[in-house]
Amino acid sequence: NAGVTQTPKFQVLKTGQSMTLQCAQDMNHEYMSWYRQDPGMGLRLIHYSVGAGITDQGEVPNGYNVSRSTTEDFPLRLLSAAPSQTSVYFCASSSILGTSYEQFFGPGTRLTVL
Amino acid sequence: GNSVTQMEGPVTLSEEAFLTINCTYTATGYPSLFWYVQYPGEGLQLLLKATKADDKGSNKGFEATYRKETTSFHLEKGSVQVSDSAVYFCALSQNTDKLIFGTGTRLQVFP
């Protein structure tokens, strides 16, 4: 199993450009999430999905879109990049273990918006 | 709303020292509690978890006990190693896939 994979690892954009961060998992997990990590703020939830065709907003959804057409893939789209979106982005997928949810994280994408 | 508060870092220790990283939470009911670790340049990995009051999670020499009365989940290790240098995140979930994270605590262990 590759687990959770993310591409690209690094990306530099100019303000106003759009791009898609890719995320895939091969563990047949129903739940997938996108977080951003900023210094001093921990990880904050952007969007999440409880299954194919179902997505919902997290804590900081503005400026991002997601879709979930398959169980495996959960891409994150930046519609018009802004410097405030400079961050490290992590994708995660979840399985249910007993009464708790264990999340598996990808290696991250470091995005810089100039 | 739900929140997690961790002690600020960095925490700097010598090898074989005792480690405590404090974590307290605010939540209704009985959330599940987690410690995640992030090694340099990597994503987060689950270190340990506890799902009900008085549960003790443990892994790789680390331990944390779910204390409902003090709403705490402090991380401890009796003897740290250089390889434990990383950022540690406390987190909670209320039986959903959504995790609420603390701000993270950087641990630096020197030989």
PDB file of N, CA and C in Angstrom, chain A residues 4-89:
ATOM      1  N   VAL A   4      -1.372   7.404   1.574  1.00  0.00           N
ATOM      2  CA  VAL A   4      -1.877   8.665   1.028  1.00  0.00           C
ATOM      3  C   VAL A   4      -0.744   9.346   0.261  1.00  0.00           C
ATOM      4  N   THR A   5      -0.986   9.621  -0.995  1.00  0.00           N
ATOM      5  CA  THR A   5       0.030  10.276  -1.820  1.00  0.00           C
ATOM      6  C   THR A   5      -0.469  11.649  -2.242  1.00  0.00           C
ATOM      7  N   GLN A   6       0.464  12.592  -2.335  1.00  0.00           N
ATOM      8  CA  GLN A   6       0.144  13.952  -2.735  1.00  0.00           C
ATOM      9  C   GLN A   6       1.141  14.417  -3.784  1.00  0.00           C
ATOM     10  N   THR A   7       0.627  15.138  -4.769  1.00  0.00           N
ATOM     11  CA  THR A   7       1.499  15.782  -5.756  1.00  0.00           C
ATOM     12  C   THR A   7       0.958  17.175  -6.055  1.00  0.00           C
ATOM     13  N   PRO A   8       1.844  18.128  -6.346  1.00  0.00           N
ATOM     14  CA  PRO A   8       3.306  18.039  -6.267  1.00  0.00           C
ATOM     15  C   PRO A   8       3.797  18.188  -4.833  1.00  0.00           C
ATOM     16  N   LYS A   9       5.081  18.031  -4.586  1.00  0.00           N
ATOM     17  CA  LYS A   9       5.660  18.273  -3.262  1.00  0.00           C
ATOM     18  C   LYS A   9       5.891  19.758  -3.038  1.00  0.00           C
ATOM     19  N   PHE A  10       6.248  20.454  -4.084  1.00  0.00           N
ATOM     20  CA  PHE A  10       6.497  21.890  -3.987  1.00  0.00           C
ATOM     21  C   PHE A  10       5.836  22.577  -5.185  1.00  0.00           C
ATOM     22  N   GLN A  11       5.372  23.805  -4.976  1.00  0.00           N
ATOM     23  CA  GLN A  11       4.769  24.575  -6.060  1.00  0.00           C
ATOM     24  C   GLN A  11       4.895  26.052  -5.755  1.00  0.00           C
ATOM     25  N   VAL A  12       5.264  26.822  -6.782  1.00  0.00           N
ATOM     26  CA  VAL A  12       5.283  28.273  -6.681  1.00  0.00           C
ATOM     27  C   VAL A  12       4.297  28.821  -7.703  1.00  0.00           C
ATOM     28  N   LEU A  13       3.394  29.682  -7.244  1.00  0.00           N
ATOM     29  CA  LEU A  13       2.397  30.301  -8.111  1.00  0.00           C
ATOM     30  C   LEU A  13       2.509  31.809  -8.035  1.00  0.00           C
ATOM     31  N   LYS A  14       2.015  32.453  -9.069  1.00  0.00           N
ATOM     32  CA  LYS A  14       1.846  33.900  -9.016  1.00  0.00           C
ATOM     33  C   LYS A  14       0.407  34.203  -8.604  1.00  0.00           C
ATOM     34  N   THR A  15       0.233  35.346  -7.970  1.00  0.00           N
ATOM     35  CA  THR A  15      -1.111  35.762  -7.563  1.00  0.00           C
ATOM     36  C   THR A  15      -2.061  35.714  -8.753  1.00  0.00           C
ATOM     37  N   GLY A  16      -3.226  35.100  -8.541  1.00  0.00           N
ATOM     38  CA  GLY A  16      -4.236  35.005  -9.591  1.00  0.00           C
ATOM     39  C   GLY A  16      -4.221  33.711 -10.373  1.00  0.00           C
ATOM     40  N   GLN A  17      -3.123  32.965 -10.300  1.00  0.00           N
ATOM     41  CA  GLN A  17      -3.072  31.694 -11.008  1.00  0.00           C
ATOM     42  C   GLN A  17      -3.939  30.662 -10.300  1.00  0.00           C
ATOM     43  N   SER A  18      -4.335  29.649 -11.043  1.00  0.00           N
ATOM     44  CA  SER A  18      -5.100  28.545 -10.452  1.00  0.00           C
ATOM     45  C   SER A  18      -4.277  27.272 -10.557  1.00  0.00           C
ATOM     46  N   MET A  19      -4.572  26.340  -9.680  1.00  0.00           N
ATOM     47  CA  MET A  19      -3.918  25.047  -9.755  1.00  0.00           C
ATOM     48  C   MET A  19      -4.696  24.023  -8.926  1.00  0.00           C
ATOM     49  N   THR A  20      -4.374  22.757  -9.142  1.00  0.00           N
ATOM     50  CA  THR A  20      -4.999  21.675  -8.408  1.00  0.00           C
ATOM     51  C   THR A  20      -3.937  20.867  -7.679  1.00  0.00           C
ATOM     52  N   LEU A  21      -4.140  20.697  -6.378  1.00  0.00           N
ATOM     53  CA  LEU A  21      -3.301  19.801  -5.592  1.00  0.00           C
ATOM     54  C   LEU A  21      -3.955  18.419  -5.614  1.00  0.00           C
ATOM     55  N   GLN A  22      -3.148  17.427  -5.954  1.00  0.00           N
ATOM     56  CA  GLN A  22      -3.693  16.078  -6.075  1.00  0.00           C
ATOM     57  C   GLN A  22      -3.503  15.279  -4.784  1.00  0.00           C
ATOM     58  N   CYS A  23      -4.485  14.450  -4.483  1.00  0.00           N
ATOM     59  CA  CYS A  23      -4.416  13.554  -3.336  1.00  0.00           C
ATOM     60  C   CYS A  23      -5.074  12.241  -3.710  1.00  0.00           C
ATOM     61  N   ALA A  24      -4.413  11.143  -3.376  1.00  0.00           N
ATOM     62  CA  ALA A  24      -4.981   9.821  -3.636  1.00  0.00           C
ATOM     63  C   ALA A  24      -4.652   8.896  -2.476  1.00  0.00           C
ATOM     64  N   GLN A  25      -5.571   7.967  -2.201  1.00  0.00           N
ATOM     65  CA  GLN A  25      -5.329   6.962  -1.167  1.00  0.00           C
ATOM     66  C   GLN A  25      -5.769   5.598  -1.686  1.00  0.00           C
ATOM     67  N   ASP A  26      -5.045   4.576  -1.247  1.00  0.00           N
ATOM     68  CA  ASP A  26      -5.326   3.217  -1.734  1.00  0.00           C
ATOM     69  C   ASP A  26      -5.765   2.304  -0.602  1.00  0.00           C
ATOM     70  N   MET A  27      -6.345   2.884   0.457  1.00  0.00           N
ATOM     71  CA  MET A  27      -6.755   2.110   1.621  1.00  0.00           C
ATOM     72  C   MET A  27      -8.267   1.920   1.674  1.00  0.00           C
ATOM     73  N   ASN A  28      -8.957   2.368   0.641  1.00  0.00           N
ATOM     74  CA  ASN A  28     -10.418   2.239   0.559  1.00  0.00           C
ATOM     75  C   ASN A  28     -11.118   2.968   1.713  1.00  0.00           C
ATOM     76  N   HIS A  29     -10.517   4.084   2.136  1.00  0.00           N
ATOM     77  CA  HIS A  29     -11.118   4.869   3.211  1.00  0.00           C
ATOM     78  C   HIS A  29     -12.272   5.691   2.679  1.00  0.00           C
ATOM     79  N   GLU A  30     -13.327   5.796   3.487  1.00  0.00           N
ATOM     80  CA  GLU A  30     -14.472   6.619   3.089  1.00  0.00           C
ATOM     81  C   GLU A  30     -14.186   8.107   3.265  1.00  0.00           C
ATOM     82  N   TYR A  31     -13.497   8.441   4.337  1.00  0.00           N
ATOM     83  CA  TYR A  31     -13.334   9.841   4.695  1.00  0.00           C
ATOM     84  C   TYR A  31     -12.010  10.386   4.197  1.00  0.00           C
ATOM     85  N   MET A  32     -12.040  11.563   3.602  1.00  0.00           N
ATOM     86  CA  MET A  32     -10.821  12.254   3.191  1.00  0.00           C
ATOM     87  C   MET A  32     -10.948  13.732   3.548  1.00  0.00           C
ATOM     88  N   SER A  33      -9.792  14.347   3.857  1.00  0.00           N
ATOM     89  CA  SER A  33      -9.793  15.729   4.326  1.00  0.00           C
ATOM     90  C   SER A  33      -8.595  16.466   3.777  1.00  0.00           C
ATOM     91  N   TRP A  34      -8.722  17.790   3.695  1.00  0.00           N
ATOM     92  CA  TRP A  34      -7.606  18.664   3.382  1.00  0.00           C
ATOM     93  C   TRP A  34      -7.391  19.628   4.534  1.00  0.00           C
ATOM     94  N   TYR A  35      -6.125  19.768   4.953  1.00  0.00           N
ATOM     95  CA  TYR A  35      -5.733  20.705   5.995  1.00  0.00           C
ATOM     96  C   TYR A  35      -4.647  21.624   5.442  1.00  0.00           C
ATOM     97  N   ARG A  36      -4.565  22.785   6.035  1.00  0.00           N
ATOM     98  CA  ARG A  36      -3.414  23.630   5.805  1.00  0.00           C
ATOM     99  C   ARG A  36      -2.690  23.852   7.127  1.00  0.00           C
ATOM    100  N   GLN A  37      -1.360  23.919   7.037  1.00  0.00           N
ATOM    101  CA  GLN A  37      -0.531  24.091   8.226  1.00  0.00           C
ATOM    102  C   GLN A  37       0.217  25.395   8.121  1.00  0.00           C
ATOM    103  N   ASP A  38      -0.013  26.262   9.079  1.00  0.00           N
ATOM    104  CA  ASP A  38       0.647  27.558   9.119  1.00  0.00           C
ATOM    105  C   ASP A  38       1.369  27.714  10.450  1.00  0.00           C
ATOM    106  N   PRO A  39       2.491  28.406  10.463  1.00  0.00           N
ATOM    107  CA  PRO A  39       3.271  28.558  11.703  1.00  0.00           C
ATOM    108  C   PRO A  39       2.416  29.121  12.833  1.00  0.00           C
ATOM    109  N   GLY A  40       2.502  28.475  13.997  1.00  0.00           N
ATOM    110  CA  GLY A  40       1.797  28.959  15.175  1.00  0.00           C
ATOM    111  C   GLY A  40       0.306  28.704  15.184  1.00  0.00           C
ATOM    112  N   MET A  41      -0.207  28.028  14.142  1.00  0.00           N
ATOM    113  CA  MET A  41      -1.660  27.829  14.063  1.00  0.00           C
ATOM    114  C   MET A  41      -2.043  26.366  13.951  1.00  0.00           C
ATOM    115  N   GLY A  42      -1.105  25.477  13.998  1.00  0.00           N
ATOM    116  CA  GLY A  42      -1.448  24.067  13.877  1.00  0.00           C
ATOM    117  C   GLY A  42      -2.009  23.765  12.511  1.00  0.00           C
ATOM    118  N   LEU A  43      -2.857  22.765  12.430  1.00  0.00           N
ATOM    119  CA  LEU A  43      -3.507  22.392  11.184  1.00  0.00           C
ATOM    120  C   LEU A  43      -4.972  22.809  11.236  1.00  0.00           C
ATOM    121  N   ARG A  44      -5.439  23.373  10.150  1.00  0.00           N
ATOM    122  CA  ARG A  44      -6.826  23.801  10.074  1.00  0.00           C
ATOM    123  C   ARG A  44      -7.509  23.112   8.895  1.00  0.00           C
ATOM    124  N   LEU A  45      -8.725  22.657   9.125  1.00  0.00           N
ATOM    125  CA  LEU A  45      -9.469  21.892   8.136  1.00  0.00           C
ATOM    126  C   LEU A  45     -10.026  22.810   7.058  1.00  0.00           C
ATOM    127  N   ILE A  46      -9.771  22.467   5.795  1.00  0.00           N
ATOM    128  CA  ILE A  46     -10.260  23.270   4.669  1.00  0.00           C
ATOM    129  C   ILE A  46     -11.586  22.702   4.155  1.00  0.00           C
ATOM    130  N   HIS A  47     -11.541  21.473   3.683  1.00  0.00           N
ATOM    131  CA  HIS A  47     -12.721  20.749   3.202  1.00  0.00           C
ATOM    132  C   HIS A  47     -12.575  19.295   3.573  1.00  0.00           C
ATOM    133  N   TYR A  48     -13.692  18.589   3.595  1.00  0.00           N
ATOM    134  CA  TYR A  48     -13.641  17.163   3.844  1.00  0.00           C
ATOM    135  C   TYR A  48     -14.747  16.458   3.058  1.00  0.00           C
ATOM    136  N   SER A  49     -14.605  15.138   2.995  1.00  0.00           N
ATOM    137  CA  SER A  49     -15.560  14.323   2.247  1.00  0.00           C
ATOM    138  C   SER A  49     -15.814  13.025   3.007  1.00  0.00           C
ATOM    139  N   VAL A  50     -17.089  12.663   3.109  1.00  0.00           N
ATOM    140  CA  VAL A  50     -17.443  11.424   3.809  1.00  0.00           C
ATOM    141  C   VAL A  50     -17.679  10.271   2.839  1.00  0.00           C
ATOM    142  N   GLY A  51     -17.498  10.526   1.558  1.00  0.00           N
ATOM    143  CA  GLY A  51     -17.641   9.473   0.556  1.00  0.00           C
ATOM    144  C   GLY A  51     -17.731  10.075  -0.825  1.00  0.00           C
ATOM    145  N   ALA A  52     -17.655   9.248  -1.833  1.00  0.00           N
ATOM    146  CA  ALA A  52     -17.713   9.727  -3.218  1.00  0.00           C
ATOM    147  C   ALA A  52     -18.995  10.511  -3.445  1.00  0.00           C
ATOM    148  N   GLY A  53     -18.841  11.689  -4.039  1.00  0.00           N
ATOM    149  CA  GLY A  53     -19.967  12.550  -4.347  1.00  0.00           C
ATOM    150  C   GLY A  53     -20.428  13.446  -3.212  1.00  0.00           C
ATOM    151  N   ILE A  54     -19.772  13.342  -2.047  1.00  0.00           N
ATOM    152  CA  ILE A  54     -20.196  14.122  -0.873  1.00  0.00           C
ATOM    153  C   ILE A  54     -19.015  14.916  -0.340  1.00  0.00           C
ATOM    154  N   THR A  55     -19.155  16.235  -0.294  1.00  0.00           N
ATOM    155  CA  THR A  55     -18.104  17.072   0.283  1.00  0.00           C
ATOM    156  C   THR A  55     -18.742  18.119   1.187  1.00  0.00           C
ATOM    157  N   ASP A  56     -17.938  18.674   2.075  1.00  0.00           N
ATOM    158  CA  ASP A  56     -18.437  19.714   2.969  1.00  0.00           C
ATOM    159  C   ASP A  56     -17.291  20.623   3.375  1.00  0.00           C
ATOM    160  N   GLN A  57     -17.652  21.807   3.866  1.00  0.00           N
ATOM    161  CA  GLN A  57     -16.648  22.795   4.231  1.00  0.00           C
ATOM    162  C   GLN A  57     -16.124  22.552   5.631  1.00  0.00           C
ATOM    163  N   GLY A  58     -14.844  22.900   5.797  1.00  0.00           N
ATOM    164  CA  GLY A  58     -14.239  22.876   7.109  1.00  0.00           C
ATOM    165  C   GLY A  58     -14.162  24.261   7.693  1.00  0.00           C
ATOM    166  N   GLU A  59     -13.095  24.522   8.414  1.00  0.00           N
ATOM    167  CA  GLU A  59     -12.935  25.787   9.134  1.00  0.00           C
ATOM    168  C   GLU A  59     -12.534  26.940   8.214  1.00  0.00           C
ATOM    169  N   VAL A  60     -11.715  26.656   7.184  1.00  0.00           N
ATOM    170  CA  VAL A  60     -11.180  27.728   6.325  1.00  0.00           C
ATOM    171  C   VAL A  60     -11.369  27.397   4.848  1.00  0.00           C
ATOM    172  N   PRO A  61     -12.597  27.341   4.341  1.00  0.00           N
ATOM    173  CA  PRO A  61     -12.844  26.877   2.973  1.00  0.00           C
ATOM    174  C   PRO A  61     -12.689  27.925   1.877  1.00  0.00           C
ATOM    175  N   ASN A  62     -12.667  29.204   2.250  1.00  0.00           N
ATOM    176  CA  ASN A  62     -12.717  30.248   1.218  1.00  0.00           C
ATOM    177  C   ASN A  62     -11.493  30.212   0.313  1.00  0.00           C
ATOM    178  N   GLY A  63     -11.750  30.254  -1.003  1.00  0.00           N
ATOM    179  CA  GLY A  63     -10.677  30.250  -1.994  1.00  0.00           C
ATOM    180  C   GLY A  63     -10.309  28.868  -2.492  1.00  0.00           C
ATOM    181  N   TYR A  64     -10.976  27.853  -1.972  1.00  0.00           N
ATOM    182  CA  TYR A  64     -10.678  26.462  -2.332  1.00  0.00           C
ATOM    183  C   TYR A  64     -11.955  25.730  -2.760  1.00  0.00           C
ATOM    184  N   ASN A  65     -11.789  24.844  -3.740  1.00  0.00           N
ATOM    185  CA  ASN A  65     -12.872  23.943  -4.126  1.00  0.00           C
ATOM    186  C   ASN A  65     -12.394  22.514  -4.083  1.00  0.00           C
ATOM    187  N   VAL A  66     -13.323  21.601  -3.820  1.00  0.00           N
ATOM    188  CA  VAL A  66     -12.991  20.185  -3.849  1.00  0.00           C
ATOM    189  C   VAL A  66     -14.095  19.433  -4.570  1.00  0.00           C
ATOM    190  N   SER A  67     -13.771  18.221  -4.987  1.00  0.00           N
ATOM    191  CA  SER A  67     -14.745  17.288  -5.537  1.00  0.00           C
ATOM    192  C   SER A  67     -14.300  15.891  -5.180  1.00  0.00           C
ATOM    193  N   ARG A  68     -15.204  14.966  -5.177  1.00  0.00           N
ATOM    194  CA  ARG A  68     -14.860  13.579  -4.843  1.00  0.00           C
ATOM    195  C   ARG A  68     -15.642  12.662  -5.789  1.00  0.00           C
ATOM    196  N   SER A  69     -15.056  12.439  -6.953  1.00  0.00           N
ATOM    197  CA  SER A  69     -15.733  11.613  -7.955  1.00  0.00           C
ATOM    198  C   SER A  69     -15.461  10.124  -7.743  1.00  0.00           C
ATOM    199  N   THR A  70     -14.367   9.794  -7.060  1.00  0.00           N
ATOM    200  CA  THR A  70     -14.045   8.398  -6.755  1.00  0.00           C
ATOM    201  C   THR A  70     -13.672   8.283  -5.282  1.00  0.00           C
ATOM    202  N   THR A  71     -13.678   7.080  -4.753  1.00  0.00           N
ATOM    203  CA  THR A  71     -13.240   6.874  -3.373  1.00  0.00           C
ATOM    204  C   THR A  71     -11.775   7.227  -3.184  1.00  0.00           C
ATOM    205  N   GLU A  72     -10.970   6.986  -4.234  1.00  0.00           N
ATOM    206  CA  GLU A  72      -9.524   7.111  -4.098  1.00  0.00           C
ATOM    207  C   GLU A  72      -9.007   8.547  -4.142  1.00  0.00           C
ATOM    208  N   ASP A  73      -9.653   9.427  -4.901  1.00  0.00           N
ATOM    209  CA  ASP A  73      -9.070  10.733  -5.210  1.00  0.00           C
ATOM    210  C   ASP A  73      -9.865  11.876  -4.584  1.00  0.00           C
ATOM    211  N   PHE A  74      -9.127  12.894  -4.145  1.00  0.00           N
ATOM    212  CA  PHE A  74      -9.758  14.050  -3.501  1.00  0.00           C
ATOM    213  C   PHE A  74      -8.917  15.290  -3.820  1.00  0.00           C
ATOM    214  N   PRO A  75      -9.037  15.834  -5.023  1.00  0.00           N
ATOM    215  CA  PRO A  75      -8.225  16.993  -5.397  1.00  0.00           C
ATOM    216  C   PRO A  75      -8.714  18.289  -4.762  1.00  0.00           C
ATOM    217  N   LEU A  76      -7.775  19.167  -4.510  1.00  0.00           N
ATOM    218  CA  LEU A  76      -8.050  20.505  -3.946  1.00  0.00           C
ATOM    219  C   LEU A  76      -7.685  21.543  -4.995  1.00  0.00           C
ATOM    220  N   ARG A  77      -8.638  22.383  -5.333  1.00  0.00           N
ATOM    221  CA  ARG A  77      -8.423  23.401  -6.369  1.00  0.00           C
ATOM    222  C   ARG A  77      -8.333  24.784  -5.758  1.00  0.00           C
ATOM    223  N   LEU A  78      -7.282  25.498  -6.145  1.00  0.00           N
ATOM    224  CA  LEU A  78      -7.169  26.912  -5.812  1.00  0.00           C
ATOM    225  C   LEU A  78      -7.645  27.689  -7.044  1.00  0.00           C
ATOM    226  N   LEU A  79      -8.664  28.473  -6.884  1.00  0.00           N
ATOM    227  CA  LEU A  79      -9.305  29.106  -8.027  1.00  0.00           C
ATOM    228  C   LEU A  79      -8.525  30.315  -8.527  1.00  0.00           C
ATOM    229  N   SER A  80      -8.044  31.136  -7.608  1.00  0.00           N
ATOM    230  CA  SER A  80      -7.275  32.331  -7.932  1.00  0.00           C
ATOM    231  C   SER A  80      -6.333  32.571  -6.758  1.00  0.00           C
ATOM    232  N   ALA A  81      -5.108  32.076  -6.884  1.00  0.00           N
ATOM    233  CA  ALA A  81      -4.192  32.038  -5.748  1.00  0.00           C
ATOM    234  C   ALA A  81      -3.892  33.425  -5.195  1.00  0.00           C
ATOM    235  N   ALA A  82      -3.777  33.484  -3.866  1.00  0.00           N
ATOM    236  CA  ALA A  82      -3.438  34.716  -3.161  1.00  0.00           C
ATOM    237  C   ALA A  82      -2.270  34.436  -2.223  1.00  0.00           C
ATOM    238  N   PRO A  83      -1.465  35.458  -1.910  1.00  0.00           N
ATOM    239  CA  PRO A  83      -0.331  35.236  -0.983  1.00  0.00           C
ATOM    240  C   PRO A  83      -0.756  34.620   0.355  1.00  0.00           C
ATOM    241  N   SER A  84      -1.991  34.907   0.797  1.00  0.00           N
ATOM    242  CA  SER A  84      -2.467  34.335   2.064  1.00  0.00           C
ATOM    243  C   SER A  84      -2.635  32.811   1.991  1.00  0.00           C
ATOM    244  N   GLN A  85      -2.583  32.256   0.804  1.00  0.00           N
ATOM    245  CA  GLN A  85      -2.689  30.808   0.649  1.00  0.00           C
ATOM    246  C   GLN A  85      -1.323  30.116   0.639  1.00  0.00           C
ATOM    247  N   THR A  86      -0.270  30.888   0.836  1.00  0.00           N
ATOM    248  CA  THR A  86       1.049  30.292   1.042  1.00  0.00           C
ATOM    249  C   THR A  86       1.003  29.463   2.318  1.00  0.00           C
ATOM    250  N   SER A  87       1.289  28.171   2.192  1.00  0.00           N
ATOM    251  CA  SER A  87       1.115  27.274   3.323  1.00  0.00           C
ATOM    252  C   SER A  87       1.622  25.885   2.936  1.00  0.00           C
ATOM    253  N   VAL A  88       1.572  24.987   3.889  1.00  0.00           N
ATOM    254  CA  VAL A  88       1.802  23.572   3.604  1.00  0.00           C
ATOM    255  C   VAL A  88       0.453  22.875   3.698  1.00  0.00           C
ATOM    256  N   TYR A  89       0.125  22.123   2.662  1.00  0.00           N
ATOM    257  CA  TYR A  89      -1.183  21.479   2.573  1.00  0.00           C
ATOM    258  C   TYR A  89      -1.047  19.973   2.771  1.00  0.00           C
TER     259      TYR A  89
END
